[in-house]
Amino acid sequence: MRGSNVLKRLYLLCSFLFVTSLWADELESILSENKSLLFDYQFQSNELQSDILSKSWINPVTVRYGKDYTTRFKTGTIDTGNFSVYIDQPIFRSGGIYYAIKYSGALRNANRADITLQRRQMIGDAVSILFQLKKIRLEQQKMRYQVKNDLIDIQQKRDSYEAGLLDSSFLDQAILKKSQDETALLEMKLNEMELKQRFSLLSDKAPEKLRLPKLKLIDKQSYTRENLELKRDSMRALEMDYKEKVTWAKYLPTVSLNAQYNNGDLNPLFPSPNLNEAYYNYGFSVSMPLDVNAFSDIELSKVEKLRAATEVLDRKDTISEEYDWIRNSLGILDRKIALARKDEKIYGNLYKVTKNLVQAGEKTSLDADVMKNSLQIRKIDQRIYSIDKQIQLLKLYIRVENVL
């Protein structure tokens, strides 16, 4: 039994990966060229900044060439040239060099995860708009059926009112209901225009030509393991851990190697056989700063480390709650679909009965049209709820890595 559960999990995960990987081929480039370029530049900038930071412990080599002229002597103008190379390089910082390199790597990975998350969120926004466009078109279709029923209701109430069988207030309510539904239909059209405008800000593609994905629910363990927000926060925690060690090392002894190469002209008026034009100076130094803010600086780095570690724990709780909430909302939507499907069967049977009654002369064709329109409305409701499920699943997708 346990083995079957494991196989079921693997099947769901593989299905999710397969479906979304197919979707990736089509929607990976959904963002406009400028938006994609901006993310590419962010990735490149992060890599270059991290490379610079990882080598920041290496001091620059100073190369200098100079030429001096003097008219001090009566013999005329005398010029002397000098070329020098100077190095002052720390070779031991009580572990600070090692942890500085580790710190730059953790910072690189944290920023990379954050940029990837931003990109996924933007893609998710664009795909969410595509789902909303499809949903609002279905809602407009549904509302048109409702307006048809409103017109039938007005006609039936007008006939009853003219026959003296119904009070005028019922006819007024029917007319008002039709006006409200038509207004709602116009609002939907306006919302559709707004969604298209929002999509154009993210993508330069035609929304009607893009195929929507069919997302499935990934299991909680895989969602947690691949969650980009958790990976980013974990890298931030590791980054703060290395930063604390770098801060400690900053106030411990440092051993530096210094060397200088000089090649300069000797003053021709003061020749000396004991001097060389080219020579070396080299040595080493041991230093340790005595800073009144050292303790506070170290304590601050420790607090930042603890805060980052706590944020990881908090993120895990948030991820768990988000996943449970989405899974529960999917359950509610499934129940809505089941109810709409049940109503569809009821209206289907009523429509058949009403058509038979129309043929028997006991009902009018308008009664049959009402049942037919209501049947179509409940069919559309099922499709709308299915889109709502995809929008909920999309919230999981944009936070998950390796499922693009």
Coordinates of C-alpha atoms in Angstrom, one line a residue:
M1 CA 0.0 0.0 0.0
R2 CA 2.8 2.3 0.9
G3 CA 4.6 1.5 -2.3
S4 CA 1.5 2.4 -4.3
N5 CA 1.3 5.8 -2.6
V6 CA 4.9 6.4 -3.6
L7 CA 4.2 5.4 -7.2
K8 CA 1.2 7.7 -7.2
R9 CA 3.3 10.6 -6.0
L10 CA 5.9 10.0 -8.6
Y11 CA 3.2 9.8 -11.3
L12 CA 1.7 13.1 -10.2
L13 CA 5.1 14.8 -10.1
C14 CA 6.1 13.4 -13.5
S15 CA 2.8 14.4 -15.0
F16 CA 3.2 17.9 -13.6
L17 CA 6.7 18.2 -14.9
F18 CA 5.8 16.8 -18.3
V19 CA 2.7 19.0 -18.8
T20 CA 4.5 22.2 -17.7
S21 CA 7.6 21.4 -19.7
L22 CA 5.4 21.2 -22.8
W23 CA 3.9 24.5 -21.8
A24 CA 7.4 25.9 -21.3
D25 CA 8.3 25.5 -25.0
E26 CA 5.4 27.8 -25.9
L27 CA 5.2 30.2 -23.0
E28 CA 8.8 30.5 -21.9
S29 CA 9.2 33.4 -24.3
I30 CA 5.8 35.0 -23.5
L31 CA 7.5 38.1 -22.1
S32 CA 8.2 41.0 -24.5
E33 CA 11.8 41.3 -25.8
N34 CA 12.5 44.3 -23.6
K35 CA 11.3 42.5 -20.4
S36 CA 13.4 39.4 -21.3
L37 CA 16.4 41.6 -21.9
L38 CA 16.0 43.3 -18.5
F39 CA 16.1 39.9 -16.8
D40 CA 19.1 38.8 -18.9
Y41 CA 20.9 41.9 -17.8
Q42 CA 20.0 41.3 -14.2
F43 CA 21.4 37.7 -14.4
Q44 CA 24.6 39.0 -16.1
S45 CA 25.0 41.8 -13.6
N46 CA 24.6 39.4 -10.7
E47 CA 27.3 37.0 -12.1
L48 CA 29.7 39.8 -12.7
Q49 CA 29.2 41.5 -9.3
S50 CA 29.6 38.1 -7.6
D51 CA 32.9 37.5 -9.5
I52 CA 34.2 40.9 -8.4
L53 CA 33.2 40.2 -4.8
S54 CA 34.8 36.7 -4.8
K55 CA 38.1 38.3 -5.8
S56 CA 37.8 41.5 -3.7
W57 CA 40.4 40.1 -1.2
I58 CA 43.1 40.4 -3.9
N59 CA 44.6 43.9 -3.7
P60 CA 45.6 45.6 -6.9
V61 CA 49.2 45.7 -8.1
T62 CA 50.4 49.3 -8.4
V63 CA 52.5 50.0 -11.5
R64 CA 54.1 53.5 -11.7
Y65 CA 56.4 55.2 -14.1
G66 CA 57.7 58.7 -13.6
K67 CA 60.2 61.1 -15.1
D68 CA 61.7 64.1 -13.2
Y69 CA 63.4 67.2 -14.7
T70 CA 65.6 69.6 -12.7
T71 CA 67.5 72.8 -13.6
R72 CA 69.1 73.0 -10.2
F73 CA 72.6 72.3 -11.5
K74 CA 74.6 74.7 -13.7
T75 CA 75.5 71.9 -16.0
G76 CA 72.0 72.1 -17.5
T77 CA 68.7 70.3 -17.2
I78 CA 69.0 66.8 -15.8
D79 CA 66.2 64.2 -16.2
T80 CA 65.8 60.9 -14.3
G81 CA 63.2 58.2 -14.9
N82 CA 61.8 55.7 -12.5
F83 CA 59.7 52.6 -12.9
S84 CA 58.2 50.7 -10.0
V85 CA 55.9 47.8 -9.2
Y86 CA 54.3 47.6 -5.7
I87 CA 52.4 44.8 -4.1
D88 CA 50.8 44.7 -0.6
Q89 CA 48.7 41.5 -0.5
P90 CA 47.1 39.9 2.6
I91 CA 47.8 36.2 2.5
F92 CA 46.1 35.2 5.8
R93 CA 43.1 36.8 7.5
S94 CA 42.2 34.2 10.2
G95 CA 39.9 32.5 7.7
G96 CA 38.4 35.7 6.4
I97 CA 39.6 35.1 2.8
Y98 CA 38.0 31.6 2.7
Y99 CA 34.7 32.8 4.1
A100 CA 34.7 35.9 1.9
I101 CA 34.8 33.6 -1.1
K102 CA 32.0 31.4 0.4
Y103 CA 30.0 34.6 1.1
S104 CA 30.1 35.8 -2.5
G105 CA 29.0 32.4 -3.7
A106 CA 26.0 32.3 -1.3
L107 CA 25.1 35.9 -2.3
R108 CA 25.3 34.9 -6.0
N109 CA 22.9 32.0 -5.5
A110 CA 20.5 34.0 -3.4
N111 CA 20.3 36.8 -6.0
R112 CA 20.0 34.3 -8.8
A113 CA 17.0 32.7 -7.1
D114 CA 15.5 36.1 -6.4
I115 CA 15.8 37.2 -10.1
T116 CA 14.4 33.8 -11.2
L117 CA 11.5 34.2 -8.9
Q118 CA 10.8 37.8 -10.2
R119 CA 10.9 36.4 -13.8
R120 CA 8.5 33.6 -13.0
Q121 CA 6.2 36.0 -11.2
M122 CA 6.1 38.2 -14.3
I123 CA 5.4 35.2 -16.6
G124 CA 2.8 34.0 -14.1
D125 CA 1.1 37.5 -14.2
A126 CA 1.0 37.2 -18.0
V127 CA -0.4 33.7 -18.0
S128 CA -2.9 34.6 -15.3
I129 CA -4.2 37.4 -17.5
L130 CA -4.6 34.8 -20.3
F131 CA -6.7 32.7 -18.0
Q132 CA -8.7 35.7 -16.9
L133 CA -9.4 36.7 -20.5
K134 CA -10.7 33.2 -21.2
K135 CA -12.8 33.3 -18.1
I136 CA -14.3 36.8 -18.8
R137 CA -15.3 35.7 -22.3
L138 CA -17.1 32.7 -20.8
E139 CA -18.8 35.0 -18.3
Q140 CA -19.9 37.3 -21.1
Q141 CA -21.3 34.2 -23.0
K142 CA -23.1 33.2 -19.8
M143 CA -24.5 36.7 -19.3
R144 CA -25.8 36.7 -22.8
Y145 CA -27.8 33.6 -22.0
Q146 CA -29.0 35.3 -18.9
V147 CA -30.1 38.4 -20.9
K148 CA -32.1 36.1 -23.2
N149 CA -33.9 34.7 -20.2
D150 CA -34.5 38.2 -19.0
L151 CA -36.1 39.1 -22.3
I152 CA -38.3 36.0 -22.0
D153 CA -39.2 36.8 -18.4
I154 CA -40.2 40.4 -19.4
Q155 CA -42.4 39.1 -22.3
Q156 CA -44.1 36.5 -20.0
K157 CA -44.7 39.1 -17.3
R158 CA -45.9 41.7 -19.8
D159 CA -48.5 39.2 -21.1
S160 CA -49.6 38.3 -17.6
Y161 CA -49.8 42.1 -16.7
E162 CA -51.8 42.9 -19.8
A163 CA -54.2 40.0 -18.9
G164 CA -54.6 41.4 -15.4
L165 CA -53.0 38.4 -13.8
L166 CA -49.9 40.2 -12.4
D167 CA -49.0 43.4 -10.6
S168 CA -46.9 46.0 -12.5
S169 CA -44.1 45.8 -9.8
F170 CA -43.2 42.3 -11.1
L171 CA -42.8 43.6 -14.6
D172 CA -40.7 46.5 -13.3
Q173 CA -38.4 44.1 -11.5
A174 CA -38.0 42.0 -14.6
I175 CA -37.1 45.1 -16.7
L176 CA -34.7 46.3 -14.0
K177 CA -33.1 42.9 -13.9
K178 CA -32.5 42.9 -17.7
S179 CA -31.0 46.4 -17.4
Q180 CA -28.6 45.3 -14.6
D181 CA -27.5 42.3 -16.5
E182 CA -26.8 44.3 -19.7
T183 CA -24.8 46.8 -17.6
A184 CA -22.9 43.9 -16.1
L185 CA -22.2 42.7 -19.6
L186 CA -20.8 46.1 -20.6
E187 CA -18.6 46.1 -17.5
M188 CA -17.2 42.7 -18.5
K189 CA -16.3 44.1 -21.9
L190 CA -14.5 47.0 -20.2
N191 CA -12.7 44.5 -18.0
E192 CA -11.7 42.5 -21.0
M193 CA -10.2 45.6 -22.6
E194 CA -8.3 46.4 -19.4
L195 CA -6.9 42.8 -19.3
K196 CA -5.7 43.1 -22.9
Q197 CA -4.0 46.4 -22.1
R198 CA -2.2 44.9 -19.0
F199 CA -1.1 41.9 -21.1
S200 CA 0.4 44.2 -23.8
L201 CA 2.6 45.8 -21.1
L202 CA 4.1 42.3 -20.4
S203 CA 4.1 40.7 -23.8
D204 CA 4.2 41.6 -27.4
K205 CA 2.4 38.5 -28.5
A206 CA -1.3 38.1 -29.4
P207 CA -3.1 36.6 -26.4
E208 CA -5.6 34.7 -28.6
K209 CA -2.8 32.8 -30.4
L210 CA -1.2 31.5 -27.2
R211 CA -2.2 28.0 -25.9
L212 CA -3.1 27.8 -22.3
P213 CA -1.4 25.1 -20.1
K214 CA -3.2 22.3 -18.2
L215 CA -1.6 22.4 -14.8
K216 CA -1.9 19.7 -12.2
L217 CA -1.4 19.7 -8.5
I218 CA 2.2 18.9 -7.4
D219 CA 2.7 17.1 -4.1
K220 CA 3.5 19.2 -1.1
Q221 CA 7.0 17.7 -0.5
S222 CA 8.1 18.5 -4.1
Y223 CA 6.6 22.0 -3.9
T224 CA 8.5 22.7 -0.7
R225 CA 11.7 21.3 -2.0
E226 CA 11.6 23.3 -5.2
N227 CA 10.2 26.5 -3.8
L228 CA 12.2 29.5 -5.0
E229 CA 11.3 31.7 -2.1
L230 CA 12.6 29.1 0.4
K231 CA 15.7 28.5 -1.7
R232 CA 16.4 32.3 -1.8
D233 CA 15.8 32.7 2.0
S234 CA 18.0 29.6 2.7
M235 CA 20.8 31.2 0.6
R236 CA 20.3 34.4 2.5
A237 CA 20.7 32.6 5.8
L238 CA 23.9 30.9 4.5
E239 CA 25.1 34.3 3.2
M240 CA 24.6 35.9 6.7
D241 CA 26.4 32.9 8.3
Y242 CA 29.5 33.5 6.1
K243 CA 29.2 37.3 6.7
E244 CA 29.3 36.8 10.4
K245 CA 32.5 34.8 10.0
V246 CA 34.0 37.4 7.7
T247 CA 33.1 40.1 10.3
W248 CA 34.9 38.1 13.1
A249 CA 38.0 37.7 10.9
K250 CA 38.1 41.4 10.2
Y251 CA 39.1 42.0 13.8
L252 CA 41.7 39.2 14.0
P253 CA 45.4 39.2 12.9
T254 CA 46.1 39.6 9.2
V255 CA 49.4 38.6 7.6
S256 CA 50.3 40.5 4.5
L257 CA 53.2 40.2 2.0
N258 CA 54.6 43.3 0.5
A259 CA 57.1 43.7 -2.3
Q260 CA 58.4 46.4 -4.6
Y261 CA 60.5 46.4 -7.7
N262 CA 62.2 49.6 -8.7
N263 CA 64.2 50.5 -11.8
G264 CA 65.3 54.1 -11.9
D265 CA 68.0 56.3 -13.3
L266 CA 70.8 57.3 -10.9
N267 CA 71.7 60.9 -10.6
P268 CA 74.6 61.4 -13.0
L269 CA 76.1 64.1 -10.8
F270 CA 76.3 61.8 -7.7
P271 CA 77.5 58.4 -9.0
S272 CA 77.9 55.7 -6.5
P273 CA 79.2 52.1 -7.1
N274 CA 77.1 50.9 -4.1
L275 CA 73.7 51.7 -5.7
N276 CA 71.8 49.6 -8.3
E277 CA 69.5 51.0 -10.8
A278 CA 67.2 48.0 -10.4
Y279 CA 66.4 46.6 -7.0
Y280 CA 63.8 44.9 -4.8
N281 CA 62.2 45.7 -1.5
Y282 CA 60.2 42.9 0.1
G283 CA 58.9 41.8 3.5
F284 CA 55.8 41.0 5.5
S285 CA 53.6 42.6 8.1
V286 CA 51.2 41.4 10.8
S287 CA 48.4 43.7 11.7
M288 CA 45.2 43.6 13.9
P289 CA 42.8 46.5 14.2
L290 CA 41.7 47.8 17.6
D291 CA 38.2 49.2 16.9
V292 CA 35.8 50.5 19.6
N293 CA 32.9 49.3 17.4
A294 CA 34.3 45.8 17.0
F295 CA 31.9 44.2 19.5
S296 CA 28.8 46.0 18.2
D297 CA 29.8 45.1 14.6
I298 CA 30.2 41.4 15.5
E299 CA 27.0 41.3 17.5
L300 CA 25.1 43.0 14.6
S301 CA 26.3 40.3 12.2
K302 CA 25.2 37.6 14.7
V303 CA 21.7 39.2 14.9
E304 CA 21.4 39.4 11.1
K305 CA 22.4 35.7 10.9
L306 CA 19.8 34.7 13.5
R307 CA 17.1 36.8 11.8
A308 CA 17.9 35.2 8.4
A309 CA 17.7 31.7 10.0
T310 CA 14.3 32.6 11.6
E311 CA 13.0 33.9 8.2
V312 CA 13.7 30.4 6.7
L313 CA 11.6 28.8 9.4
D314 CA 8.9 31.3 8.9
R315 CA 9.0 30.8 5.2
K316 CA 8.5 27.0 5.6
D317 CA 5.4 27.7 7.7
T318 CA 4.1 30.2 5.1
I319 CA 4.7 27.7 2.3
S320 CA 2.9 25.0 4.1
E321 CA -0.1 27.3 4.8
E322 CA -0.2 28.5 1.2
Y323 CA -0.1 25.0 -0.2
D324 CA -2.9 23.8 2.2
W325 CA -5.0 26.9 1.4
I326 CA -4.7 26.3 -2.4
R327 CA -5.4 22.6 -2.1
N328 CA -8.5 23.3 0.0
S329 CA -9.7 26.0 -2.5
L330 CA -9.3 23.4 -5.3
G331 CA -11.5 21.1 -3.2
I332 CA -14.2 23.8 -3.0
L333 CA -14.0 24.4 -6.7
D334 CA -14.3 20.7 -7.4
R335 CA -17.5 20.8 -5.3
K336 CA -18.8 23.8 -7.3
I337 CA -18.1 21.9 -10.5
A338 CA -20.0 18.8 -9.2
L339 CA -23.0 21.0 -8.2
A340 CA -23.0 22.7 -11.6
R341 CA -22.8 19.2 -13.3
K342 CA -25.7 18.1 -11.2
D343 CA -27.7 21.1 -12.1
E344 CA -26.8 20.5 -15.8
K345 CA -28.5 17.1 -15.5
I346 CA -31.5 18.5 -13.8
Y347 CA -31.9 21.3 -16.5
G348 CA -31.3 18.7 -19.2
N349 CA -34.2 16.6 -18.0
L350 CA -36.4 19.7 -17.5
Y351 CA -35.6 20.8 -21.0
K352 CA -36.7 17.4 -22.4
V353 CA -39.9 17.5 -20.3
T354 CA -40.6 21.1 -21.3
K355 CA -40.1 20.3 -25.1
N356 CA -42.6 17.4 -24.7
L357 CA -45.1 19.7 -23.0
V358 CA -44.6 22.3 -25.7
Q359 CA -45.5 19.6 -28.3
A360 CA -48.5 18.7 -26.2
G361 CA -49.6 22.4 -26.1
E362 CA -49.2 22.8 -22.3
K363 CA -46.1 25.0 -22.4
T364 CA -44.9 27.6 -24.8
S365 CA -41.6 27.6 -26.7
L366 CA -40.4 30.4 -24.4
D367 CA -40.5 28.0 -21.5
A368 CA -38.4 25.6 -23.4
D369 CA -35.9 28.4 -24.3
V370 CA -35.6 29.3 -20.6
M371 CA -34.6 25.8 -19.7
K372 CA -32.2 25.6 -22.7
N373 CA -30.5 28.8 -21.7
S374 CA -30.2 27.8 -18.0
L375 CA -28.7 24.5 -19.2
Q376 CA -26.1 26.3 -21.1
I377 CA -25.3 28.6 -18.2
R378 CA -24.6 25.7 -15.9
K379 CA -22.3 24.2 -18.6
I380 CA -20.4 27.4 -18.8
D381 CA -20.2 27.6 -15.0
Q382 CA -18.2 24.3 -15.0
R383 CA -15.7 25.7 -17.5
I384 CA -15.3 28.9 -15.4
Y385 CA -14.7 26.9 -12.2
S386 CA -12.1 24.9 -14.1
I387 CA -10.3 28.1 -15.1
D388 CA -10.4 29.2 -11.4
K389 CA -8.6 26.0 -10.5
Q390 CA -5.9 26.7 -13.1
I391 CA -5.4 30.2 -11.7
Q392 CA -5.0 28.7 -8.2
L393 CA -2.5 26.2 -9.4
L394 CA -0.6 28.9 -11.2
K395 CA 0.1 30.4 -7.8
L396 CA 2.1 27.3 -7.0
Y397 CA 3.9 27.3 -10.4
I398 CA 5.4 30.7 -10.1
R399 CA 7.1 29.8 -6.9
V400 CA 8.6 26.5 -8.0
E401 CA 11.9 25.9 -9.7
N402 CA 12.7 23.4 -12.5
V403 CA 9.1 23.4 -13.6
L404 CA 9.1 26.1 -16.3

